[in-house]
Every structure is written in C-alpha cells, then in structure tokens.
PDB file of N, CA, C and O in Angstrom, chain B, residues numbered from 101:
ATOM      1  N   GLY B 101      71.461  85.418  83.208  1.00  0.00           N
ATOM      2  CA  GLY B 101      71.124  85.483  84.793  1.00  0.00           C
ATOM      3  C   GLY B 101      70.989  86.679  84.994  1.00  0.00           C
ATOM      4  O   GLY B 101      71.670  87.596  84.535  1.00  0.00           O
ATOM      5  N   ASP B 102      69.913  86.739  85.840  1.00  0.00           N
ATOM      6  CA  ASP B 102      69.399  88.153  86.418  1.00  0.00           C
ATOM      7  C   ASP B 102      70.129  88.105  87.748  1.00  0.00           C
ATOM      8  O   ASP B 102      70.069  87.122  88.486  1.00  0.00           O
ATOM      9  N   LEU B 103      70.859  89.262  88.041  1.00  0.00           N
ATOM     10  CA  LEU B 103      71.040  89.481  89.603  1.00  0.00           C
ATOM     11  C   LEU B 103      70.264  89.948  90.553  1.00  0.00           C
ATOM     12  O   LEU B 103      69.563  90.960  90.528  1.00  0.00           O
ATOM     13  N   LEU B 104      70.490  88.759  91.849  1.00  0.00           N
ATOM     14  CA  LEU B 104      69.415  89.221  92.898  1.00  0.00           C
ATOM     15  C   LEU B 104      69.385  90.594  93.645  1.00  0.00           C
ATOM     16  O   LEU B 104      70.209  90.242  94.489  1.00  0.00           O
ATOM     17  N   PRO B 105      69.173  91.519  93.906  1.00  0.00           N
ATOM     18  CA  PRO B 105      69.715  92.750  94.004  1.00  0.00           C
ATOM     19  C   PRO B 105      69.081  92.613  95.844  1.00  0.00           C
ATOM     20  O   PRO B 105      69.135  93.661  96.489  1.00  0.00           O
ATOM     21  N   ALA B 106      68.683  91.701  96.361  1.00  0.00           N
ATOM     22  CA  ALA B 106      68.327  91.713  97.651  1.00  0.00           C
ATOM     23  C   ALA B 106      68.052  90.253  98.529  1.00  0.00           C
ATOM     24  O   ALA B 106      67.484  89.326  97.952  1.00  0.00           O
ATOM     25  N   ASP B 107      68.471  90.121  99.887  1.00  0.00           N
ATOM     26  CA  ASP B 107      68.343  88.857 100.004  1.00  0.00           C
ATOM     27  C   ASP B 107      66.859  88.652 100.030  1.00  0.00           C
ATOM     28  O   ASP B 107      66.165  89.635  99.771  1.00  0.00           O
ATOM     29  N   GLY B 108      66.275  87.512 100.306  1.00  0.00           N
ATOM     30  CA  GLY B 108      64.518  87.410 100.558  1.00  0.00           C
ATOM     31  C   GLY B 108      64.612  85.528 100.426  1.00  0.00           C
ATOM     32  O   GLY B 108      65.505  84.727 100.151  1.00  0.00           O
ATOM     33  N   VAL B 109      62.997  85.425 100.836  1.00  0.00           N
ATOM     34  CA  VAL B 109      62.466  84.137 100.999  1.00  0.00           C
ATOM     35  C   VAL B 109      61.581  83.957  99.755  1.00  0.00           C
ATOM     36  O   VAL B 109      60.563  84.604  99.508  1.00  0.00           O
ATOM     37  N   LEU B 110      62.205  82.835  98.899  1.00  0.00           N
ATOM     38  CA  LEU B 110      61.283  82.305  97.885  1.00  0.00           C
ATOM     39  C   LEU B 110      59.583  82.128  98.306  1.00  0.00           C
ATOM     40  O   LEU B 110      59.277  81.444  99.282  1.00  0.00           O
ATOM     41  N   ILE B 111      58.562  82.800  97.486  1.00  0.00           N
ATOM     42  CA  ILE B 111      57.468  82.315  98.239  1.00  0.00           C
ATOM     43  C   ILE B 111      56.564  81.878  96.637  1.00  0.00           C
ATOM     44  O   ILE B 111      55.346  81.731  96.737  1.00  0.00           O
ATOM     45  N   GLN B 112      57.020  81.749  95.662  1.00  0.00           N
ATOM     46  CA  GLN B 112      56.566  80.970  94.558  1.00  0.00           C
ATOM     47  C   GLN B 112      57.520  80.818  93.602  1.00  0.00           C
ATOM     48  O   GLN B 112      58.224  81.752  93.217  1.00  0.00           O
ATOM     49  N   GLY B 113      57.618  79.302  93.044  1.00  0.00           N
ATOM     50  CA  GLY B 113      58.778  79.159  92.239  1.00  0.00           C
ATOM     51  C   GLY B 113      58.713  78.284  91.211  1.00  0.00           C
ATOM     52  O   GLY B 113      58.221  77.193  91.497  1.00  0.00           O
ATOM     53  N   ASN B 114      59.189  78.503  89.716  1.00  0.00           N
ATOM     54  CA  ASN B 114      59.177  77.526  88.802  1.00  0.00           C
ATOM     55  C   ASN B 114      60.298  76.871  88.380  1.00  0.00           C
ATOM     56  O   ASN B 114      60.605  77.335  87.281  1.00  0.00           O
ATOM     57  N   ASP B 115      61.202  75.855  88.787  1.00  0.00           N
ATOM     58  CA  ASP B 115      62.088  75.219  88.366  1.00  0.00           C
ATOM     59  C   ASP B 115      63.221  76.293  88.445  1.00  0.00           C
ATOM     60  O   ASP B 115      63.821  76.622  87.421  1.00  0.00           O
ATOM     61  N   LEU B 116      63.523  76.856  89.704  1.00  0.00           N
ATOM     62  CA  LEU B 116      64.297  77.863  89.976  1.00  0.00           C
ATOM     63  C   LEU B 116      66.087  77.332  90.095  1.00  0.00           C
ATOM     64  O   LEU B 116      66.297  76.635  91.088  1.00  0.00           O
ATOM     65  N   LYS B 117      66.927  77.513  89.486  1.00  0.00           N
ATOM     66  CA  LYS B 117      68.199  77.669  89.708  1.00  0.00           C
ATOM     67  C   LYS B 117      69.237  78.655  89.796  1.00  0.00           C
ATOM     68  O   LYS B 117      69.526  79.321  88.802  1.00  0.00           O
ATOM     69  N   ILE B 118      69.783  78.801  90.814  1.00  0.00           N
ATOM     70  CA  ILE B 118      70.680  79.963  91.250  1.00  0.00           C
ATOM     71  C   ILE B 118      71.879  79.318  91.324  1.00  0.00           C
ATOM     72  O   ILE B 118      72.130  78.182  91.725  1.00  0.00           O
ATOM     73  N   ASP B 119      72.944  80.590  90.680  1.00  0.00           N
ATOM     74  CA  ASP B 119      74.604  80.360  90.500  1.00  0.00           C
ATOM     75  C   ASP B 119      74.748  81.473  91.858  1.00  0.00           C
ATOM     76  O   ASP B 119      74.354  82.630  92.004  1.00  0.00           O
ATOM     77  N   GLU B 120      75.548  80.474  92.804  1.00  0.00           N
ATOM     78  CA  GLU B 120      75.809  80.978  94.218  1.00  0.00           C
ATOM     79  C   GLU B 120      77.098  81.175  94.028  1.00  0.00           C
ATOM     80  O   GLU B 120      77.567  81.387  95.147  1.00  0.00           O
ATOM     81  N   SER B 121      77.997  81.227  93.173  1.00  0.00           N
ATOM     82  CA  SER B 121      79.128  81.410  93.237  1.00  0.00           C
ATOM     83  C   SER B 121      80.268  82.396  94.057  1.00  0.00           C
ATOM     84  O   SER B 121      81.238  82.361  94.815  1.00  0.00           O
ATOM     85  N   ALA B 122      79.305  83.356  93.241  1.00  0.00           N
ATOM     86  CA  ALA B 122      79.940  84.750  93.819  1.00  0.00           C
ATOM     87  C   ALA B 122      80.081  84.725  95.408  1.00  0.00           C
ATOM     88  O   ALA B 122      81.019  85.409  95.816  1.00  0.00           O
ATOM     89  N   LEU B 123      79.204  83.959  96.547  1.00  0.00           N
ATOM     90  CA  LEU B 123      79.190  83.759  97.656  1.00  0.00           C
ATOM     91  C   LEU B 123      79.940  82.703  98.070  1.00  0.00           C
ATOM     92  O   LEU B 123      80.846  82.753  98.901  1.00  0.00           O
ATOM     93  N   THR B 124      79.554  81.751  97.483  1.00  0.00           N
ATOM     94  CA  THR B 124      80.175  80.382  97.880  1.00  0.00           C
ATOM     95  C   THR B 124      81.604  79.839  97.332  1.00  0.00           C
ATOM     96  O   THR B 124      82.554  79.297  97.896  1.00  0.00           O
ATOM     97  N   GLY B 125      81.398  80.141  96.264  1.00  0.00           N
ATOM     98  CA  GLY B 125      82.805  79.671  95.544  1.00  0.00           C
ATOM     99  C   GLY B 125      82.353  78.381  95.007  1.00  0.00           C
ATOM    100  O   GLY B 125      83.227  77.937  94.263  1.00  0.00           O
ATOM    101  N   GLU B 126      81.506  77.733  95.073  1.00  0.00           N
ATOM    102  CA  GLU B 126      81.107  76.736  94.254  1.00  0.00           C
ATOM    103  C   GLU B 126      80.275  76.893  92.994  1.00  0.00           C
ATOM    104  O   GLU B 126      79.194  77.463  93.141  1.00  0.00           O
ATOM    105  N   SER B 127      80.552  76.547  91.983  1.00  0.00           N
ATOM    106  CA  SER B 127      80.428  76.469  90.557  1.00  0.00           C
ATOM    107  C   SER B 127      78.873  75.740  90.303  1.00  0.00           C
ATOM    108  O   SER B 127      78.135  76.389  89.562  1.00  0.00           O
ATOM    109  N   ASP B 128      78.470  74.797  90.708  1.00  0.00           N
ATOM    110  CA  ASP B 128      77.145  74.047  90.496  1.00  0.00           C
ATOM    111  C   ASP B 128      75.909  75.426  90.873  1.00  0.00           C
ATOM    112  O   ASP B 128      75.982  76.441  91.565  1.00  0.00           O
ATOM    113  N   HIS B 129      74.872  74.841  90.054  1.00  0.00           N
ATOM    114  CA  HIS B 129      73.911  75.848  90.102  1.00  0.00           C
ATOM    115  C   HIS B 129      73.087  74.713  91.348  1.00  0.00           C
ATOM    116  O   HIS B 129      73.186  73.524  91.651  1.00  0.00           O
ATOM    117  N   VAL B 130      72.158  76.061  91.859  1.00  0.00           N
ATOM    118  CA  VAL B 130      71.582  75.552  93.263  1.00  0.00           C
ATOM    119  C   VAL B 130      70.267  75.522  92.751  1.00  0.00           C
ATOM    120  O   VAL B 130      69.919  76.521  92.121  1.00  0.00           O
ATOM    121  N   ARG B 131      69.287  74.403  92.908  1.00  0.00           N
ATOM    122  CA  ARG B 131      67.787  74.407  92.822  1.00  0.00           C
ATOM    123  C   ARG B 131      67.161  74.707  94.088  1.00  0.00           C
ATOM    124  O   ARG B 131      67.323  73.993  95.078  1.00  0.00           O
ATOM    125  N   LYS B 132      66.327  75.927  94.072  1.00  0.00           N
ATOM    126  CA  LYS B 132      65.550  76.497  95.160  1.00  0.00           C
ATOM    127  C   LYS B 132      64.172  75.862  94.632  1.00  0.00           C
ATOM    128  O   LYS B 132      63.818  75.644  93.474  1.00  0.00           O
ATOM    129  N   SER B 133      63.341  75.579  96.152  1.00  0.00           N
ATOM    130  CA  SER B 133      62.183  75.327  96.139  1.00  0.00           C
ATOM    131  C   SER B 133      61.635  75.804  97.509  1.00  0.00           C
ATOM    132  O   SER B 133      62.407  76.011  98.445  1.00  0.00           O
ATOM    133  N   LEU B 134      60.130  75.996  97.634  1.00  0.00           N
ATOM    134  CA  LEU B 134      59.564  76.112  98.818  1.00  0.00           C
ATOM    135  C   LEU B 134      59.940  75.345 100.096  1.00  0.00           C
ATOM    136  O   LEU B 134      60.094  75.673 101.273  1.00  0.00           O
ATOM    137  N   ASP B 135      60.051  73.894  99.223  1.00  0.00           N
ATOM    138  CA  ASP B 135      60.140  73.109 100.809  1.00  0.00           C
ATOM    139  C   ASP B 135      61.635  73.136 101.150  1.00  0.00           C
ATOM    140  O   ASP B 135      61.947  73.647 102.226  1.00  0.00           O
ATOM    141  N   LYS B 136      62.599  72.640 100.350  1.00  0.00           N
ATOM    142  CA  LYS B 136      63.855  72.587 100.870  1.00  0.00           C
ATOM    143  C   LYS B 136      64.782  73.540 100.903  1.00  0.00           C
ATOM    144  O   LYS B 136      65.564  73.325 101.829  1.00  0.00           O
ATOM    145  N   ASP B 137      65.111  74.779 100.123  1.00  0.00           N
ATOM    146  CA  ASP B 137      65.893  75.794 100.141  1.00  0.00           C
ATOM    147  C   ASP B 137      65.496  77.104  99.604  1.00  0.00           C
ATOM    148  O   ASP B 137      65.982  77.610  98.592  1.00  0.00           O
ATOM    149  N   PRO B 138      64.530  77.652 100.387  1.00  0.00           N
ATOM    150  CA  PRO B 138      63.637  78.811  99.991  1.00  0.00           C
ATOM    151  C   PRO B 138      64.437  80.288 100.167  1.00  0.00           C
ATOM    152  O   PRO B 138      63.909  81.384  99.980  1.00  0.00           O
ATOM    153  N   LEU B 139      65.876  80.050 100.584  1.00  0.00           N
ATOM    154  CA  LEU B 139      66.450  81.422 100.902  1.00  0.00           C
ATOM    155  C   LEU B 139      67.289  81.877 100.121  1.00  0.00           C
ATOM    156  O   LEU B 139      68.394  81.335 100.156  1.00  0.00           O
ATOM    157  N   LEU B 140      67.120  82.800  99.331  1.00  0.00           N
ATOM    158  CA  LEU B 140      67.822  83.524  98.205  1.00  0.00           C
ATOM    159  C   LEU B 140      68.779  84.537  98.665  1.00  0.00           C
ATOM    160  O   LEU B 140      68.588  84.983  99.797  1.00  0.00           O
ATOM    161  N   LEU B 141      69.820  85.001  97.959  1.00  0.00           N
ATOM    162  CA  LEU B 141      70.900  85.749  98.883  1.00  0.00           C
ATOM    163  C   LEU B 141      71.217  86.742  97.606  1.00  0.00           C
ATOM    164  O   LEU B 141      71.179  86.332  96.446  1.00  0.00           O
ATOM    165  N   SER B 142      71.502  87.963  97.931  1.00  0.00           N
ATOM    166  CA  SER B 142      72.046  89.200  96.744  1.00  0.00           C
ATOM    167  C   SER B 142      73.153  88.867  96.514  1.00  0.00           C
ATOM    168  O   SER B 142      73.892  88.274  97.300  1.00  0.00           O
ATOM    169  N   GLY B 143      73.437  89.241  95.285  1.00  0.00           N
ATOM    170  CA  GLY B 143      74.572  89.034  94.540  1.00  0.00           C
ATOM    171  C   GLY B 143      74.592  87.686  93.993  1.00  0.00           C
ATOM    172  O   GLY B 143      75.677  87.165  93.733  1.00  0.00           O
ATOM    173  N   THR B 144      73.529  87.090  93.800  1.00  0.00           N
ATOM    174  CA  THR B 144      73.671  85.498  93.015  1.00  0.00           C
ATOM    175  C   THR B 144      72.955  85.752  91.868  1.00  0.00           C
ATOM    176  O   THR B 144      72.196  86.715  91.761  1.00  0.00           O
ATOM    177  N   HIS B 145      73.160  84.917  90.979  1.00  0.00           N
ATOM    178  CA  HIS B 145      72.057  84.929  89.542  1.00  0.00           C
ATOM    179  C   HIS B 145      71.726  84.087  89.460  1.00  0.00           C
ATOM    180  O   HIS B 145      72.392  83.089  89.737  1.00  0.00           O
ATOM    181  N   VAL B 146      69.990  84.044  88.846  1.00  0.00           N
ATOM    182  CA  VAL B 146      69.138  83.521  88.520  1.00  0.00           C
ATOM    183  C   VAL B 146      69.648  82.700  87.086  1.00  0.00           C
ATOM    184  O   VAL B 146      70.081  83.397  86.169  1.00  0.00           O
ATOM    185  N   MET B 147      69.593  81.422  86.943  1.00  0.00           N
ATOM    186  CA  MET B 147      70.534  80.731  85.625  1.00  0.00           C
ATOM    187  C   MET B 147      68.947  80.262  85.194  1.00  0.00           C
ATOM    188  O   MET B 147      68.584  80.560  84.056  1.00  0.00           O
ATOM    189  N   GLU B 148      68.159  79.658  85.934  1.00  0.00           N
ATOM    190  CA  GLU B 148      67.436  78.911  84.987  1.00  0.00           C
ATOM    191  C   GLU B 148      65.700  79.099  86.135  1.00  0.00           C
ATOM    192  O   GLU B 148      65.522  79.032  87.352  1.00  0.00           O
ATOM    193  N   GLY B 149      64.948  79.291  85.204  1.00  0.00           N
ATOM    194  CA  GLY B 149      63.339  79.381  85.917  1.00  0.00           C
ATOM    195  C   GLY B 149      62.728  80.809  86.590  1.00  0.00           C
ATOM    196  O   GLY B 149      63.292  81.859  86.280  1.00  0.00           O
ATOM    197  N   SER B 150      61.860  80.836  87.283  1.00  0.00           N
ATOM    198  CA  SER B 150      61.641  82.005  87.704  1.00  0.00           C
ATOM    199  C   SER B 150      60.765  81.852  89.065  1.00  0.00           C
ATOM    200  O   SER B 150      60.337  80.809  89.560  1.00  0.00           O
ATOM    201  N   GLY B 151      60.663  82.795  89.392  1.00  0.00           N
ATOM    202  CA  GLY B 151      59.837  83.188  90.874  1.00  0.00           C
ATOM    203  C   GLY B 151      59.999  84.285  91.562  1.00  0.00           C
ATOM    204  O   GLY B 151      60.568  85.213  90.986  1.00  0.00           O
ATOM    205  N   ARG B 152      59.629  84.438  92.712  1.00  0.00           N
ATOM    206  CA  ARG B 152      59.009  85.808  93.597  1.00  0.00           C
ATOM    207  C   ARG B 152      59.276  85.436  95.004  1.00  0.00           C
ATOM    208  O   ARG B 152      58.908  84.435  95.618  1.00  0.00           O
ATOM    209  N   MET B 153      60.044  86.518  95.422  1.00  0.00           N
ATOM    210  CA  MET B 153      60.190  86.263  96.467  1.00  0.00           C
ATOM    211  C   MET B 153      59.962  87.623  97.340  1.00  0.00           C
ATOM    212  O   MET B 153      59.820  88.726  96.812  1.00  0.00           O
ATOM    213  N   VAL B 154      59.943  87.370  98.916  1.00  0.00           N
ATOM    214  CA  VAL B 154      59.688  88.344  99.737  1.00  0.00           C
ATOM    215  C   VAL B 154      60.985  88.722 100.154  1.00  0.00           C
ATOM    216  O   VAL B 154      61.750  87.844 100.554  1.00  0.00           O
ATOM    217  N   VAL B 155      61.348  89.928 100.117  1.00  0.00           N
ATOM    218  CA  VAL B 155      62.647  90.610 100.635  1.00  0.00           C
ATOM    219  C   VAL B 155      62.792  90.638 101.718  1.00  0.00           C
ATOM    220  O   VAL B 155      61.822  91.167 102.261  1.00  0.00           O
ATOM    221  N   THR B 156      63.969  90.153 102.780  1.00  0.00           N
ATOM    222  CA  THR B 156      63.982  90.164 104.028  1.00  0.00           C
ATOM    223  C   THR B 156      65.234  91.180 104.421  1.00  0.00           C
ATOM    224  O   THR B 156      65.266  91.591 105.581  1.00  0.00           O
ATOM    225  N   ALA B 157      66.195  91.570 103.556  1.00  0.00           N
ATOM    226  CA  ALA B 157      67.236  92.534 103.769  1.00  0.00           C
ATOM    227  C   ALA B 157      67.915  93.004 102.147  1.00  0.00           C
ATOM    228  O   ALA B 157      68.009  92.401 101.078  1.00  0.00           O
ATOM    229  N   VAL B 158      68.308  94.387 102.613  1.00  0.00           N
ATOM    230  CA  VAL B 158      68.896  95.273 101.346  1.00  0.00           C
ATOM    231  C   VAL B 158      70.237  95.733 102.171  1.00  0.00           C
ATOM    232  O   VAL B 158      70.492  95.840 103.371  1.00  0.00           O
ATOM    233  N   GLY B 159      71.037  95.975 100.856  1.00  0.00           N
ATOM    234  CA  GLY B 159      71.967  96.936 101.404  1.00  0.00           C
ATOM    235  C   GLY B 159      73.419  96.186 101.910  1.00  0.00           C
ATOM    236  O   GLY B 159      74.082  95.219 101.535  1.00  0.00           O
ATOM    237  N   VAL B 160      73.520  97.320 103.100  1.00  0.00           N
ATOM    238  CA  VAL B 160      74.542  96.645 103.993  1.00  0.00           C
ATOM    239  C   VAL B 160      74.136  95.367 104.781  1.00  0.00           C
ATOM    240  O   VAL B 160      74.984  94.512 105.040  1.00  0.00           O
ATOM    241  N   ASN B 161      72.823  95.237 105.165  1.00  0.00           N
ATOM    242  CA  ASN B 161      71.972  94.595 106.012  1.00  0.00           C
ATOM    243  C   ASN B 161      71.932  93.023 105.214  1.00  0.00           C
ATOM    244  O   ASN B 161      71.722  92.019 105.895  1.00  0.00           O
ATOM    245  N   SER B 162      72.149  92.930 103.752  1.00  0.00           N
ATOM    246  CA  SER B 162      71.828  91.622 103.008  1.00  0.00           C
ATOM    247  C   SER B 162      73.371  90.778 103.695  1.00  0.00           C
ATOM    248  O   SER B 162      74.143  91.344 104.469  1.00  0.00           O
ATOM    249  N   GLN B 163      73.549  89.298 103.174  1.00  0.00           N
ATOM    250  CA  GLN B 163      74.748  88.696 103.104  1.00  0.00           C
ATOM    251  C   GLN B 163      75.683  89.288 102.387  1.00  0.00           C
ATOM    252  O   GLN B 163      76.773  89.500 102.919  1.00  0.00           O
ATOM    253  N   SER B 164      75.446  89.678 101.026  1.00  0.00           N
ATOM    254  CA  SER B 164      76.877  90.148 100.311  1.00  0.00           C
ATOM    255  C   SER B 164      77.367  91.552 101.230  1.00  0.00           C
ATOM    256  O   SER B 164      78.486  91.779 101.690  1.00  0.00           O
ATOM    257  N   GLY B 165      76.205  92.340 101.314  1.00  0.00           N
ATOM    258  CA  GLY B 165      76.431  93.492 102.002  1.00  0.00           C
ATOM    259  C   GLY B 165      77.680  93.483 103.480  1.00  0.00           C
ATOM    260  O   GLY B 165      78.718  94.124 103.648  1.00  0.00           O
ATOM    261  N   ILE B 166      77.004  92.489 104.309  1.00  0.00           N
ATOM    262  CA  ILE B 166      77.856  92.342 105.637  1.00  0.00           C
ATOM    263  C   ILE B 166      79.296  91.672 105.079  1.00  0.00           C
ATOM    264  O   ILE B 166      80.269  91.962 105.777  1.00  0.00           O
ATOM    265  N   ILE B 167      79.532  90.910 104.044  1.00  0.00           N
ATOM    266  CA  ILE B 167      80.500  90.321 103.526  1.00  0.00           C
ATOM    267  C   ILE B 167      81.470  91.180 103.161  1.00  0.00           C
ATOM    268  O   ILE B 167      82.605  90.871 103.525  1.00  0.00           O
ATOM    269  N   PHE B 168      81.279  92.654 102.243  1.00  0.00           N
ATOM    270  CA  PHE B 168      81.497  93.558 101.731  1.00  0.00           C
ATOM    271  C   PHE B 168      82.115  94.822 103.089  1.00  0.00           C
ATOM    272  O   PHE B 168      83.102  95.558 103.095  1.00  0.00           O
ATOM    273  N   THR B 169      81.319  94.668 103.823  1.00  0.00           N
ATOM    274  CA  THR B 169      81.302  95.190 105.277  1.00  0.00           C
ATOM    275  C   THR B 169      82.752  94.825 106.121  1.00  0.00           C
ATOM    276  O   THR B 169      83.506  95.646 106.642  1.00  0.00           O
ATOM    277  N   LEU B 170      82.872  93.630 106.098  1.00  0.00           N
ATOM    278  CA  LEU B 170      83.893  93.179 106.928  1.00  0.00           C
ATOM    279  C   LEU B 170      85.154  92.895 106.277  1.00  0.00           C
ATOM    280  O   LEU B 170      86.214  92.702 106.873  1.00  0.00           O
ATOM    281  N   LEU B 171      84.940  92.877 104.666  1.00  0.00           N
ATOM    282  CA  LEU B 171      86.398  93.045 104.238  1.00  0.00           C
ATOM    283  C   LEU B 171      86.743  94.549 104.303  1.00  0.00           C
ATOM    284  O   LEU B 171      87.914  94.879 104.493  1.00  0.00           O
ATOM    285  N   GLY B 172      85.697  95.543 104.139  1.00  0.00           N
ATOM    286  CA  GLY B 172      85.927  96.931 104.082  1.00  0.00           C
ATOM    287  C   GLY B 172      86.936  96.816 105.416  1.00  0.00           C
ATOM    288  O   GLY B 172      88.140  97.070 105.370  1.00  0.00           O
ATOM    289  N   ALA B 173      86.075  96.306 106.834  1.00  0.00           N
ATOM    290  CA  ALA B 173      87.009  96.764 107.733  1.00  0.00           C
ATOM    291  C   ALA B 173      88.050  96.146 108.169  1.00  0.00           C
ATOM    292  O   ALA B 173      88.726  96.572 109.105  1.00  0.00           O
ATOM    293  N   ALA B 174      88.343  94.835 107.396  1.00  0.00           N
ATOM    294  CA  ALA B 174      89.940  94.262 107.421  1.00  0.00           C
ATOM    295  C   ALA B 174      90.648  95.168 106.629  1.00  0.00           C
ATOM    296  O   ALA B 174      91.805  95.219 107.046  1.00  0.00           O
ATOM    297  N   GLY B 175      90.429  96.082 105.441  1.00  0.00           N
ATOM    298  CA  GLY B 175      91.294  96.513 104.989  1.00  0.00           C
ATOM    299  C   GLY B 175      91.488  97.843 105.590  1.00  0.00           C
ATOM    300  O   GLY B 175      92.558  98.336 105.231  1.00  0.00           O
ATOM    301  N   ASP B 176      90.936  98.440 106.231  1.00  0.00           N
ATOM    302  CA  ASP B 176      90.837  99.824 107.089  1.00  0.00           C
ATOM    303  C   ASP B 176      92.148  99.407 108.275  1.00  0.00           C
ATOM    304  O   ASP B 176      92.890 100.344 108.570  1.00  0.00           O
ATOM    305  N   ASP B 177      92.381  98.258 108.831  1.00  0.00           N
ATOM    306  CA  ASP B 177      93.450  97.829 109.724  1.00  0.00           C
ATOM    307  C   ASP B 177      94.802  98.074 109.565  1.00  0.00           C
ATOM    308  O   ASP B 177      95.686  98.154 110.417  1.00  0.00           O
ATOM    309  N   GLU B 178      94.862  98.229 107.871  1.00  0.00           N
ATOM    310  CA  GLU B 178      96.068  98.037 107.354  1.00  0.00           C
ATOM    311  C   GLU B 178      96.882  99.111 107.445  1.00  0.00           C
ATOM    312  O   GLU B 178      98.110  99.068 107.358  1.00  0.00           O
ATOM    313  N   ASP B 179      96.063 100.304 107.661  1.00  0.00           N
ATOM    314  CA  ASP B 179      96.935 101.583 107.223  1.00  0.00           C
ATOM    315  C   ASP B 179      98.050 102.006 108.527  1.00  0.00           C
ATOM    316  O   ASP B 179      98.815 102.962 108.399  1.00  0.00           O
TER     317      ASP B 179
END
C-alpha cells in the first residue's frame, strides 16, 4: 500500500480502501467514497483501489503532523 503524504478530500475513486490503523488503531480497512467518507489522512496506507484527491494540508498542518507536534510538546515537559 502506498503511503498518503498529505491530508485531502477524495474527488475520484475506484473501490478505495484505506488502512487508518496508524492514526486510529483500528485494523479494519476503511472504504472511502465521494458520498460517505471522502476524507483521506496523511500517514495512512492505500490497501485497495485507486483515487485522486485535492490536498488540504501538509506537514505540521496535517492530522499526523498535529499528532506528532502534540506528542513532541508532551515530551518537552518532562525535562
């Protein structure tokens, strides 16, 4: 599975299934579609299908970037 490098909104998809376990801890693959769940998050992996997305956030502004920033900030308090 390809790693998604940025957050985005699905604009075209064909039987797209994503592994979001890196962010949610859930091992089930999540089906993405234009109608029901078009949000794609960085740090997740494409397991099946294909698609195109419009990028909405990268780096520290993405969901995984925000999580890593918060984890880093928590680690700084322990000095």
